[in-house]
Coordinates of C-alpha atoms in Angstrom, one line a residue:
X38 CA -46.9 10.6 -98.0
X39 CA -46.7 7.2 -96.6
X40 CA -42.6 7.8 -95.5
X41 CA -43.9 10.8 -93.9
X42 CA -46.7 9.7 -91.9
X43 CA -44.7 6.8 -90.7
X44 CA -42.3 9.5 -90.0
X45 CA -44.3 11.5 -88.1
X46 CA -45.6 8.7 -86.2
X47 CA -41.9 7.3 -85.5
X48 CA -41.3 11.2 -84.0
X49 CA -44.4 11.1 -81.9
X50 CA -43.2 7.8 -80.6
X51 CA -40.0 8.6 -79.8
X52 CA -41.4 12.0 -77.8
X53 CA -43.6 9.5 -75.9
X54 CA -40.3 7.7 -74.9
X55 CA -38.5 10.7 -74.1
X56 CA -41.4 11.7 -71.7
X57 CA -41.4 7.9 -70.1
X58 CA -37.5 8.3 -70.1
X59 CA -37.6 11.7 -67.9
X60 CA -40.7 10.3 -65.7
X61 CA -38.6 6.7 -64.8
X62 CA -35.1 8.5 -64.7
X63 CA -37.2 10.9 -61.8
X64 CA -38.5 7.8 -60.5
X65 CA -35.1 6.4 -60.1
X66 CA -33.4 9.7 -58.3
X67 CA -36.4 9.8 -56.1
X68 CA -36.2 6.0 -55.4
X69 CA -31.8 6.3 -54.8
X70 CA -32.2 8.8 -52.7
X71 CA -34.6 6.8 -50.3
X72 CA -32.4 4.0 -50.7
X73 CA -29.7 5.8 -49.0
X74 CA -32.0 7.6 -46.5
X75 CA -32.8 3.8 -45.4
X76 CA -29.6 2.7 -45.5
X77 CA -28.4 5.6 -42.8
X78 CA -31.6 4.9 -41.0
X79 CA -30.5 1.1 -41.0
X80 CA -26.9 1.8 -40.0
X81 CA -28.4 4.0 -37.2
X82 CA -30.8 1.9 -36.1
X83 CA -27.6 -0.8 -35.8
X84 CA -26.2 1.7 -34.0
X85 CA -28.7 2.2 -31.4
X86 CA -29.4 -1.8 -31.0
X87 CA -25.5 -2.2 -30.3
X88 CA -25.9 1.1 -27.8
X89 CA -29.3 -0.4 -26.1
X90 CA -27.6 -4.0 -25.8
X91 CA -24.4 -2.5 -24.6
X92 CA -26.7 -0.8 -21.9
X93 CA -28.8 -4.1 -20.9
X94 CA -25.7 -6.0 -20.1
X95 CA -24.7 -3.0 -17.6
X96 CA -28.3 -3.6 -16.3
X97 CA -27.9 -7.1 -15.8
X98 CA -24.3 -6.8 -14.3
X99 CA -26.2 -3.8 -12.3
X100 CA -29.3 -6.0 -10.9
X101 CA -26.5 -9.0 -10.3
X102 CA -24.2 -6.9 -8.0
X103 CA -27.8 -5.4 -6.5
X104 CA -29.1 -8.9 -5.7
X105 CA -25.8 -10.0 -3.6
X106 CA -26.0 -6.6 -1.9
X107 CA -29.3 -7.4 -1.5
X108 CA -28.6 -11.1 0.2
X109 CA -25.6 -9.6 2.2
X110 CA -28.0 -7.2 3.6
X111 CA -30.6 -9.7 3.9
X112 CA -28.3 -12.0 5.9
X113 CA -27.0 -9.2 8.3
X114 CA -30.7 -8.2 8.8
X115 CA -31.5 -12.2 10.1
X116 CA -28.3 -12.4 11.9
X117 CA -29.7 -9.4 13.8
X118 CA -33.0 -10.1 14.0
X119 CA -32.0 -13.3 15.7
X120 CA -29.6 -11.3 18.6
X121 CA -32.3 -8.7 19.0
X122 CA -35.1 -11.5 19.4
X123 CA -32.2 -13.1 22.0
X124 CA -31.9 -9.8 23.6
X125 CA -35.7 -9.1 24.2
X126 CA -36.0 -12.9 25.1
X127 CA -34.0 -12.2 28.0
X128 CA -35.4 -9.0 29.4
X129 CA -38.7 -11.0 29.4
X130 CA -37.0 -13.3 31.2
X131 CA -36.0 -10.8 33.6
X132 CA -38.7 -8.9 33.7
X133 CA -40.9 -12.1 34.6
X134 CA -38.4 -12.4 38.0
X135 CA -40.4 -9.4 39.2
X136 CA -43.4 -11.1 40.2
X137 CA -42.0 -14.8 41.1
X138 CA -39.0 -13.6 43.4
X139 CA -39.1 -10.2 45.9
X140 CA -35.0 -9.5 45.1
X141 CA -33.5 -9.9 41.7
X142 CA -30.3 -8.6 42.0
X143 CA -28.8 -10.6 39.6
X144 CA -30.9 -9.3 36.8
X145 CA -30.7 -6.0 38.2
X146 CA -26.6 -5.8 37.2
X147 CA -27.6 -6.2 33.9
X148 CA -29.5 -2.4 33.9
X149 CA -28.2 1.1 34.5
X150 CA -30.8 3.6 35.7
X151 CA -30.3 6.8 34.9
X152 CA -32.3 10.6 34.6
X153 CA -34.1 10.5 30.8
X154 CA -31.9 14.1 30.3
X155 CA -29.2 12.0 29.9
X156 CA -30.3 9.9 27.0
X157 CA -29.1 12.2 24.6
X158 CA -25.3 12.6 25.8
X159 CA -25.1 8.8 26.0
X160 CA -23.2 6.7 23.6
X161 CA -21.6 3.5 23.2
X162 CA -18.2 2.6 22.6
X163 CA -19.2 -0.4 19.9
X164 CA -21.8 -1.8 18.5
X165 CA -24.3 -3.7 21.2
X166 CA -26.8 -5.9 20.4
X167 CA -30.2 -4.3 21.6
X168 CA -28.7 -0.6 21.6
X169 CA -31.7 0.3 19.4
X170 CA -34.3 -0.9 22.0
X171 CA -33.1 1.5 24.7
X172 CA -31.9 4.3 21.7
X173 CA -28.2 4.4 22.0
X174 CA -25.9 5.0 19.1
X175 CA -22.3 4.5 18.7
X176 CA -20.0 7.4 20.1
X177 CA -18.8 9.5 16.8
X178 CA -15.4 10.2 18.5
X179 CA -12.0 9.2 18.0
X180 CA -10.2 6.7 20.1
X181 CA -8.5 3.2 20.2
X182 CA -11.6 1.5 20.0
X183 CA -13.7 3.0 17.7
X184 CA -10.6 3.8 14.9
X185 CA -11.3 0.6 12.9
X186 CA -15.3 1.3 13.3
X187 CA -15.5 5.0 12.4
X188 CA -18.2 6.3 10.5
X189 CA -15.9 9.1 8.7
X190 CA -18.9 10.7 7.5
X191 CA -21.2 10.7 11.0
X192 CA -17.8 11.9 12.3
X193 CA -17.2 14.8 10.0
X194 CA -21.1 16.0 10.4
X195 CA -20.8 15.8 13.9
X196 CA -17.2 17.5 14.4
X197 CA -16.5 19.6 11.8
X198 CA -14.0 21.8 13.4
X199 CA -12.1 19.0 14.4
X200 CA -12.1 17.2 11.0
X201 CA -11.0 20.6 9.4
X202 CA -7.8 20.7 12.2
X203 CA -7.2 16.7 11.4
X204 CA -7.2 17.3 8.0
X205 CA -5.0 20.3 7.8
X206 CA -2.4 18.2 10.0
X207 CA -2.3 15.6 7.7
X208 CA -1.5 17.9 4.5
X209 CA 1.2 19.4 6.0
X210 CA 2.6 16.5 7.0
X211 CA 2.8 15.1 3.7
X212 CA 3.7 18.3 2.4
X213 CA 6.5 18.3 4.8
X214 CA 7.8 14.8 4.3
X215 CA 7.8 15.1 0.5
X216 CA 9.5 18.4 1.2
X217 CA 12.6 16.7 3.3
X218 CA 12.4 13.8 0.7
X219 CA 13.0 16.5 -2.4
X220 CA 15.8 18.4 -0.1
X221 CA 17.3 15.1 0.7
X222 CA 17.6 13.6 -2.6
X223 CA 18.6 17.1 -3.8
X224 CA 21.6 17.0 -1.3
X225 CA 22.8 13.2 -2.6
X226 CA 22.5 14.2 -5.9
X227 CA 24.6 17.6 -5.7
X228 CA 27.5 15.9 -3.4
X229 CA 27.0 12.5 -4.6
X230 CA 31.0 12.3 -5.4
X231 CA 32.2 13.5 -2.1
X232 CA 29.7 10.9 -0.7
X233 CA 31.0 8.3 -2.9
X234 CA 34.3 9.0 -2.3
X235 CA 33.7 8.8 1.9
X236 CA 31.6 5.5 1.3
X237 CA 34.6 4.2 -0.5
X238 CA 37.0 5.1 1.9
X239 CA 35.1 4.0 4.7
X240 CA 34.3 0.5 3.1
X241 CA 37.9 -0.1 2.1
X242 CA 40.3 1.5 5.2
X243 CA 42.9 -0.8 5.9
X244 CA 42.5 -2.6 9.7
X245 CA 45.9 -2.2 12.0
X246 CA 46.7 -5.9 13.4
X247 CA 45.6 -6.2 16.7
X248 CA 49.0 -7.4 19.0
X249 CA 49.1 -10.4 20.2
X250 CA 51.9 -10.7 22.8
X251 CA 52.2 -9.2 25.8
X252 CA 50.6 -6.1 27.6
X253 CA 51.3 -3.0 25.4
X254 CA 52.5 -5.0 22.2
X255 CA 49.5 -3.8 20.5
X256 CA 50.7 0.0 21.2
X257 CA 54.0 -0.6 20.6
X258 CA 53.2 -2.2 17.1
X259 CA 51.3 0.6 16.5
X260 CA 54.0 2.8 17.1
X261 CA 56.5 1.2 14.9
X262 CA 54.2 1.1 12.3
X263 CA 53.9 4.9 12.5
X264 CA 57.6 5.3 12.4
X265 CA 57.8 3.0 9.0
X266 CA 55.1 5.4 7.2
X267 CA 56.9 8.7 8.1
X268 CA 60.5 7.2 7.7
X269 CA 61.6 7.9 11.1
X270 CA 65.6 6.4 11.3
X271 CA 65.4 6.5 15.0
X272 CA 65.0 3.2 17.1
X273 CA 63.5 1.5 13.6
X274 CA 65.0 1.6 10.0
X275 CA 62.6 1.7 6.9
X276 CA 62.2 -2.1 4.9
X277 CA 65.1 -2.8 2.5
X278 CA 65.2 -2.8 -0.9
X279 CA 66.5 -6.0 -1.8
X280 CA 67.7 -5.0 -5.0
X281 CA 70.4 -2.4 -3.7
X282 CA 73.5 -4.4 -2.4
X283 CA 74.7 -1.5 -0.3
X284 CA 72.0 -1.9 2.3
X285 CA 73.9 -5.1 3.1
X286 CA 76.8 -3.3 4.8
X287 CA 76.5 -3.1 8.5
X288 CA 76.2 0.8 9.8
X289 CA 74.7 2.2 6.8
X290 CA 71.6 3.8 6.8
X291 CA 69.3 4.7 3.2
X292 CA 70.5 8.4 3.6
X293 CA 74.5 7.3 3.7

């Protein structure tokens, strides 16, 4: 009686650490798998702090280039504040000669009156300092003066027609001078032997020896020389061979 009591306690026992067995090994999936959902929430969250890192340095490089812009600009403006203040300095000035002097043609030169209609059609060739204060702009047209100045843009808004012509010009130009640089290269390629051939030729043509005695030696060299190459026996026999003893003999020719 006592084995099997302590038997059935020993079973009961080991039930009890089957059941803590199967709630801990549940415990242990369940706690794995949120293991690995942090670790992919960690890599990611590596991810996006490299990504958002990355992206503040192109900020900073961003704000960096803005700021120089922004003192380029800055300088410009004072540069042009200071001309403008110049320029209004001196119309004061002028403007002051009409009530201490009657005739201020001096100061006058320095004005052009004309009707208001023609504020609109009037432009200047560069940029002026104090343009703005009478409301001129710079002339969107092309010409020698305002080719390294133009506003390509402000042109092509204001001449559309004419950018469209300028435009087509310019492709078929290049469409024609790649076209002759194809067909050329095309040509040297298919008669580059014949061309080789006539460059050697040319570069290595044998120079006839100018004559140097008296008036008409030159032609008369020239035609001796002409006899020699076809083997003319009149007036001029061909060179000797040295090596055949008959030519020695006085009245024999090559042909005897």
């Amino acid at each position: 009686m006592l084995c099997e009591r302590a038997l059935s306690s020993k079973n009961t026992s080991l039930n009890d650490f089957r059941e803590k067995f199967l709630v801990q090994s549940s415990v242990l999936g369940n706690l794995t798998i949120s293991n690995a959902h942090c670790q992919q929430n960690l890599t990611q969250a590596g991810n996006d702090l490299r990504d958002q890192l990355r992206e503040i340095d192109d900020l900073k490089r961003k704000v960096t280039g803005l700021e120089a812009l922004t003192a380029a600009h800055k300088r410009t403006f004072d540069q042009r504040t200071v001309k403008m203040v110049q320029v209004v300095r001196e119309m004061q000035g002028h403007l002051a000669c009409l009530q201490s002097e009657e005739n201020c043609i001096t100061e006058a030169t320095h004005y052009v009156t004309l009707p208001i209609s023609f504020m609109e059609s009037l432009c200047t060739y560069n940029l002026v300092d104090g343009q703005e204060l009478y409301g001129l702009h710079v002339c969107p047209f092309l010409g020698d003066r305002l080719w390294a100045d133009l506003d390509t843009d402000h042109f092509m808004a204001q001449n559309p027609y004419t950018s469209s012509v300028l435009l087509l010009i310019m492709v078929l130009a290049a469409i024609g001078g790649l076209t002759i640089l194809t067909g050329a290269g095309l040509l040297c390629h298919r008669f580059r032997q014949p061309l080789a051939r006539l460059c050697h030729r040319c570069l290595h043509q044998p120079r006839r020896p100018s004559g140097a005695g008296p008036e008409g030696g030159s032609e008369a060299a020239e035609s001796v020389s002409d006899k020699v190459e076809v083997g003319s026996t009149e007036g001029v026999l061909p060179k000797k061979d040295p090596l055949n003893a008959a030519w020695d003999q006085k009245g024999l020719t090559p042909e005897q």
